[in-house]
Amino acid sequence: MHKKMKHIGISIVALTVLFTSCQNMLDEVPKDFVARNNYYQNEADAQGALNGAYNTLGPDFFNIENYILSELHGDYLVGRGSQASISIVNQLLDQQNIGRTAALWSRLYIAINRANAVLNNVPEIANISDAARSRIVAEAHFIRALAYFELVRGFGPVPIKTKESTDLSELESPRRPENEVYDLIIADAFAAEQGLLETVSGTGQASKSAAKMLLAHVYLTIGDWDAAAAKAEEVISSGKYQLVNVQQPDDFYKIFAANTSSEDIMSVHHSETRQSEITNYLHMGNNLPYNYASTGYFAWVPNMNSFIGEAWSEDDLRKPFNLYTHVQNAAGEWVPLPATTPVLFKKFITDNNGLRTYSVPIYRYAEALLFYAEAACRAAGGPSALALERLNMIKRRAYGYDPEAPSPVDYASGMSEEAFVEAVLQERAYEFLIERRRWWDLKRTGKAKDAFAAIGKTLIDERLLWPIPENEINNNPAIGQEDQNPGY
């Protein structure tokens, strides 16, 4: 067997043993050895295994590589330093960035393997209540669906693994067509929806609404408009969520600076006393060690020639919430940012007059409204009054108006299907800036090339997918170089 293959296989097994060995064991189990049939004994063990799967979400939602690759493939920001070639898009070929895609692939399959461990073992535990078993299994289905959704969108056809990998004989797995991956995602998300709790603790735990949002997102991505609208409607009509009212830019921090908000469906939450958990992501868009971050890499710079420049109305409160041009220095004076980086991002901050970011959203209520608006319009071949109203709710809130009442900034009725969808995409771009949405929206709607052309960039087809990691090609007997995505 290839030495490298042995190394990878042993690493997978080691990860599994390392994870399981840190859980509470029965007294009679030897402390220097943990076997699967010894571990899964009761509800505490099952919950511990599930917690390990949740931990793969990390402080930045499947780690910082996920954000770097998603955001820098958008059309409104530019990478600096080692990340510059990502935002050029056609040059995602240097080793550091190839390594980032490989790290993301690995992270997602670790999530899948840990979810599989729960799904393969927890149903057989005798010493656990039916309610706990159902919930824990449902949460594992959700995590696996979420991880596969990230994989298939980024890499295209990928290996499907539904059994926990514990030894070298289980490494072989071919790439499967995208439709098969989506079938698994939908099946997992439906299974999750059936067993998840209606109300959760607010600590990042998946709920029924989170599963419905994932289903709506998946259906929107594959073009099943009726199903997408129906799932979004279930979240909206539940009455559990409402838009946070905004009168001034910093009011948006009621969404991001609180541990939970009326808009939070699922987020990665951070402790008030452990700000370092979110540091890597915070520093990507910040510069100086005052006001908006304790330090800064400013690896992400806004492209003010894009839609976030002059095209973005100064009356839209999301603009000063997301962008800043002045910073308070050590003497307490407000001074302009350097001429080389005159505008930077500030949605995610460590300090701003007492405000801090504690939540990295996975899904929030504003997106349910926009999911419905877009899907319902596509399903009907044009916007209904309800679809228009839900689009306008987002825009009204952004300009400081009551989301529930007509306003001077409302989109007018009579829009064509394409004009309405374009308006939804524009509102999504403003609403979810730096929330991992823009690249995926451009890609799923086929608008990526036009968006890049608008800022003077040419996007080649080969960059619509990321490269399959060389380690996977070298060590998975079912995948060869001929299976690599084109252009790599």
PDB file of N, CA and C in Angstrom, residues 292-344:
ATOM      1  N   TYR A 292     -12.645  48.884  15.678  1.00  0.00           N
ATOM      2  CA  TYR A 292     -13.323  47.808  14.989  1.00  0.00           C
ATOM      3  C   TYR A 292     -12.640  46.447  15.103  1.00  0.00           C
ATOM      4  N   ALA A 293     -11.435  46.392  15.584  1.00  0.00           N
ATOM      5  CA  ALA A 293     -10.762  45.122  15.820  1.00  0.00           C
ATOM      6  C   ALA A 293      -9.556  45.364  16.705  1.00  0.00           C
ATOM      7  N   SER A 294      -9.148  44.336  17.434  1.00  0.00           N
ATOM      8  CA  SER A 294      -7.986  44.495  18.308  1.00  0.00           C
ATOM      9  C   SER A 294      -6.695  44.592  17.500  1.00  0.00           C
ATOM     10  N   THR A 295      -6.660  43.910  16.370  1.00  0.00           N
ATOM     11  CA  THR A 295      -5.586  44.063  15.383  1.00  0.00           C
ATOM     12  C   THR A 295      -6.238  43.836  14.030  1.00  0.00           C
ATOM     13  N   GLY A 296      -5.468  43.885  12.958  1.00  0.00           N
ATOM     14  CA  GLY A 296      -6.112  43.674  11.666  1.00  0.00           C
ATOM     15  C   GLY A 296      -5.163  43.265  10.566  1.00  0.00           C
ATOM     16  N   TYR A 297      -5.615  42.345   9.724  1.00  0.00           N
ATOM     17  CA  TYR A 297      -4.848  41.939   8.561  1.00  0.00           C
ATOM     18  C   TYR A 297      -5.238  42.765   7.331  1.00  0.00           C
ATOM     19  N   PHE A 298      -6.451  43.306   7.355  1.00  0.00           N
ATOM     20  CA  PHE A 298      -7.144  43.905   6.209  1.00  0.00           C
ATOM     21  C   PHE A 298      -6.828  43.154   4.928  1.00  0.00           C
ATOM     22  N   ALA A 299      -7.055  41.838   4.988  1.00  0.00           N
ATOM     23  CA  ALA A 299      -6.838  40.981   3.826  1.00  0.00           C
ATOM     24  C   ALA A 299      -7.966  41.118   2.818  1.00  0.00           C
ATOM     25  N   TRP A 300      -9.128  41.657   3.262  1.00  0.00           N
ATOM     26  CA  TRP A 300     -10.257  41.872   2.361  1.00  0.00           C
ATOM     27  C   TRP A 300     -10.516  43.370   2.255  1.00  0.00           C
ATOM     28  N   VAL A 301     -10.453  43.891   1.057  1.00  0.00           N
ATOM     29  CA  VAL A 301     -10.666  45.322   0.831  1.00  0.00           C
ATOM     30  C   VAL A 301     -11.890  45.500  -0.062  1.00  0.00           C
ATOM     31  N   PRO A 302     -12.817  46.378   0.308  1.00  0.00           N
ATOM     32  CA  PRO A 302     -13.996  46.594  -0.535  1.00  0.00           C
ATOM     33  C   PRO A 302     -13.614  47.098  -1.920  1.00  0.00           C
ATOM     34  N   ASN A 303     -14.279  46.568  -2.938  1.00  0.00           N
ATOM     35  CA  ASN A 303     -14.119  47.067  -4.306  1.00  0.00           C
ATOM     36  C   ASN A 303     -15.182  48.130  -4.536  1.00  0.00           C
ATOM     37  N   MET A 304     -14.807  49.385  -4.380  1.00  0.00           N
ATOM     38  CA  MET A 304     -15.785  50.469  -4.447  1.00  0.00           C
ATOM     39  C   MET A 304     -16.223  50.771  -5.878  1.00  0.00           C
ATOM     40  N   ASN A 305     -15.656  50.057  -6.851  1.00  0.00           N
ATOM     41  CA  ASN A 305     -16.144  50.156  -8.234  1.00  0.00           C
ATOM     42  C   ASN A 305     -17.286  49.176  -8.493  1.00  0.00           C
ATOM     43  N   SER A 306     -17.622  48.391  -7.489  1.00  0.00           N
ATOM     44  CA  SER A 306     -18.708  47.432  -7.625  1.00  0.00           C
ATOM     45  C   SER A 306     -20.008  48.050  -7.113  1.00  0.00           C
ATOM     46  N   PHE A 307     -20.999  47.214  -6.889  1.00  0.00           N
ATOM     47  CA  PHE A 307     -22.320  47.690  -6.452  1.00  0.00           C
ATOM     48  C   PHE A 307     -22.302  48.311  -5.060  1.00  0.00           C
ATOM     49  N   ILE A 308     -21.222  48.127  -4.288  1.00  0.00           N
ATOM     50  CA  ILE A 308     -21.186  48.723  -2.949  1.00  0.00           C
ATOM     51  C   ILE A 308     -20.573  50.124  -2.967  1.00  0.00           C
ATOM     52  N   GLY A 309     -20.257  50.636  -4.145  1.00  0.00           N
ATOM     53  CA  GLY A 309     -19.711  51.986  -4.263  1.00  0.00           C
ATOM     54  C   GLY A 309     -20.800  53.019  -4.472  1.00  0.00           C
ATOM     55  N   GLU A 310     -20.669  53.811  -5.525  1.00  0.00           N
ATOM     56  CA  GLU A 310     -21.623  54.886  -5.778  1.00  0.00           C
ATOM     57  C   GLU A 310     -23.033  54.366  -6.028  1.00  0.00           C
ATOM     58  N   ALA A 311     -23.148  53.156  -6.527  1.00  0.00           N
ATOM     59  CA  ALA A 311     -24.473  52.597  -6.809  1.00  0.00           C
ATOM     60  C   ALA A 311     -25.279  52.344  -5.539  1.00  0.00           C
ATOM     61  N   TRP A 312     -24.603  52.245  -4.409  1.00  0.00           N
ATOM     62  CA  TRP A 312     -25.285  51.962  -3.146  1.00  0.00           C
ATOM     63  C   TRP A 312     -25.699  53.274  -2.494  1.00  0.00           C
ATOM     64  N   SER A 313     -26.974  53.461  -2.301  1.00  0.00           N
ATOM     65  CA  SER A 313     -27.498  54.710  -1.747  1.00  0.00           C
ATOM     66  C   SER A 313     -26.930  54.985  -0.365  1.00  0.00           C
ATOM     67  N   GLU A 314     -26.576  56.230  -0.129  1.00  0.00           N
ATOM     68  CA  GLU A 314     -26.091  56.637   1.183  1.00  0.00           C
ATOM     69  C   GLU A 314     -27.204  56.601   2.221  1.00  0.00           C
ATOM     70  N   ASP A 315     -28.454  56.553   1.766  1.00  0.00           N
ATOM     71  CA  ASP A 315     -29.586  56.496   2.691  1.00  0.00           C
ATOM     72  C   ASP A 315     -29.851  55.084   3.203  1.00  0.00           C
ATOM     73  N   ASP A 316     -29.232  54.109   2.592  1.00  0.00           N
ATOM     74  CA  ASP A 316     -29.375  52.723   3.030  1.00  0.00           C
ATOM     75  C   ASP A 316     -28.495  52.534   4.264  1.00  0.00           C
ATOM     76  N   LEU A 317     -29.101  52.290   5.417  1.00  0.00           N
ATOM     77  CA  LEU A 317     -28.355  52.190   6.664  1.00  0.00           C
ATOM     78  C   LEU A 317     -27.399  51.003   6.696  1.00  0.00           C
ATOM     79  N   ARG A 318     -27.581  50.060   5.786  1.00  0.00           N
ATOM     80  CA  ARG A 318     -26.657  48.930   5.720  1.00  0.00           C
ATOM     81  C   ARG A 318     -25.284  49.366   5.232  1.00  0.00           C
ATOM     82  N   LYS A 319     -25.218  50.488   4.504  1.00  0.00           N
ATOM     83  CA  LYS A 319     -23.927  50.927   3.974  1.00  0.00           C
ATOM     84  C   LYS A 319     -22.989  51.372   5.087  1.00  0.00           C
ATOM     85  N   PRO A 320     -23.381  52.332   5.961  1.00  0.00           N
ATOM     86  CA  PRO A 320     -22.471  52.697   7.059  1.00  0.00           C
ATOM     87  C   PRO A 320     -22.339  51.613   8.110  1.00  0.00           C
ATOM     88  N   PHE A 321     -23.284  50.687   8.169  1.00  0.00           N
ATOM     89  CA  PHE A 321     -23.144  49.558   9.081  1.00  0.00           C
ATOM     90  C   PHE A 321     -22.046  48.614   8.605  1.00  0.00           C
ATOM     91  N   ASN A 322     -21.950  48.410   7.303  1.00  0.00           N
ATOM     92  CA  ASN A 322     -21.002  47.448   6.740  1.00  0.00           C
ATOM     93  C   ASN A 322     -19.631  48.042   6.439  1.00  0.00           C
ATOM     94  N   LEU A 323     -19.554  49.330   6.169  1.00  0.00           N
ATOM     95  CA  LEU A 323     -18.314  49.954   5.711  1.00  0.00           C
ATOM     96  C   LEU A 323     -17.922  51.106   6.623  1.00  0.00           C
ATOM     97  N   TYR A 324     -16.627  51.333   6.767  1.00  0.00           N
ATOM     98  CA  TYR A 324     -16.180  52.502   7.516  1.00  0.00           C
ATOM     99  C   TYR A 324     -15.002  53.164   6.816  1.00  0.00           C
ATOM    100  N   THR A 325     -14.887  54.472   7.013  1.00  0.00           N
ATOM    101  CA  THR A 325     -13.847  55.271   6.371  1.00  0.00           C
ATOM    102  C   THR A 325     -12.957  56.004   7.377  1.00  0.00           C
ATOM    103  N   HIS A 326     -13.391  56.071   8.645  1.00  0.00           N
ATOM    104  CA  HIS A 326     -12.617  56.761   9.680  1.00  0.00           C
ATOM    105  C   HIS A 326     -12.435  55.835  10.875  1.00  0.00           C
ATOM    106  N   VAL A 327     -11.361  56.054  11.602  1.00  0.00           N
ATOM    107  CA  VAL A 327     -11.051  55.240  12.767  1.00  0.00           C
ATOM    108  C   VAL A 327     -10.554  56.152  13.876  1.00  0.00           C
ATOM    109  N   GLN A 328     -10.819  55.771  15.107  1.00  0.00           N
ATOM    110  CA  GLN A 328     -10.370  56.556  16.250  1.00  0.00           C
ATOM    111  C   GLN A 328      -8.982  56.106  16.657  1.00  0.00           C
ATOM    112  N   ASN A 329      -8.034  57.031  16.679  1.00  0.00           N
ATOM    113  CA  ASN A 329      -6.664  56.653  17.016  1.00  0.00           C
ATOM    114  C   ASN A 329      -6.465  56.580  18.523  1.00  0.00           C
ATOM    115  N   ALA A 330      -5.230  56.312  18.953  1.00  0.00           N
ATOM    116  CA  ALA A 330      -4.936  56.117  20.372  1.00  0.00           C
ATOM    117  C   ALA A 330      -5.230  57.361  21.196  1.00  0.00           C
ATOM    118  N   ALA A 331      -5.194  58.512  20.559  1.00  0.00           N
ATOM    119  CA  ALA A 331      -5.476  59.765  21.266  1.00  0.00           C
ATOM    120  C   ALA A 331      -6.964  60.079  21.312  1.00  0.00           C
ATOM    121  N   GLY A 332      -7.782  59.204  20.736  1.00  0.00           N
ATOM    122  CA  GLY A 332      -9.218  59.428  20.738  1.00  0.00           C
ATOM    123  C   GLY A 332      -9.705  60.290  19.589  1.00  0.00           C
ATOM    124  N   GLU A 333      -8.836  60.575  18.631  1.00  0.00           N
ATOM    125  CA  GLU A 333      -9.214  61.413  17.491  1.00  0.00           C
ATOM    126  C   GLU A 333      -9.694  60.545  16.330  1.00  0.00           C
ATOM    127  N   TRP A 334     -10.730  61.009  15.646  1.00  0.00           N
ATOM    128  CA  TRP A 334     -11.227  60.294  14.471  1.00  0.00           C
ATOM    129  C   TRP A 334     -10.462  60.763  13.243  1.00  0.00           C
ATOM    130  N   VAL A 335      -9.793  59.829  12.587  1.00  0.00           N
ATOM    131  CA  VAL A 335      -8.956  60.164  11.443  1.00  0.00           C
ATOM    132  C   VAL A 335      -9.327  59.266  10.269  1.00  0.00           C
ATOM    133  N   PRO A 336      -9.097  59.734   9.034  1.00  0.00           N
ATOM    134  CA  PRO A 336      -9.404  58.889   7.870  1.00  0.00           C
ATOM    135  C   PRO A 336      -8.509  57.664   7.811  1.00  0.00           C
ATOM    136  N   LEU A 337      -9.014  56.609   7.225  1.00  0.00           N
ATOM    137  CA  LEU A 337      -8.189  55.446   6.953  1.00  0.00           C
ATOM    138  C   LEU A 337      -7.095  55.829   5.946  1.00  0.00           C
ATOM    139  N   PRO A 338      -6.014  55.067   5.866  1.00  0.00           N
ATOM    140  CA  PRO A 338      -4.946  55.377   4.914  1.00  0.00           C
ATOM    141  C   PRO A 338      -5.459  55.422   3.481  1.00  0.00           C
ATOM    142  N   ALA A 339      -4.810  56.218   2.669  1.00  0.00           N
ATOM    143  CA  ALA A 339      -5.231  56.374   1.274  1.00  0.00           C
ATOM    144  C   ALA A 339      -5.177  55.059   0.510  1.00  0.00           C
ATOM    145  N   THR A 340      -4.312  54.151   0.934  1.00  0.00           N
ATOM    146  CA  THR A 340      -4.206  52.859   0.248  1.00  0.00           C
ATOM    147  C   THR A 340      -5.405  51.951   0.530  1.00  0.00           C
ATOM    148  N   THR A 341      -6.052  52.153   1.676  1.00  0.00           N
ATOM    149  CA  THR A 341      -7.260  51.387   2.036  1.00  0.00           C
ATOM    150  C   THR A 341      -8.271  52.343   2.651  1.00  0.00           C
ATOM    151  N   PRO A 342      -8.882  53.216   1.838  1.00  0.00           N
ATOM    152  CA  PRO A 342      -9.751  54.268   2.381  1.00  0.00           C
ATOM    153  C   PRO A 342     -11.085  53.775   2.917  1.00  0.00           C
ATOM    154  N   VAL A 343     -11.475  52.542   2.568  1.00  0.00           N
ATOM    155  CA  VAL A 343     -12.739  51.973   3.043  1.00  0.00           C
ATOM    156  C   VAL A 343     -12.479  50.531   3.463  1.00  0.00           C
ATOM    157  N   LEU A 344     -13.015  50.139   4.621  1.00  0.00           N
ATOM    158  CA  LEU A 344     -12.881  48.768   5.099  1.00  0.00           C
ATOM    159  C   LEU A 344     -14.225  48.266   5.626  1.00  0.00           C
TER     160      LEU A 344
END
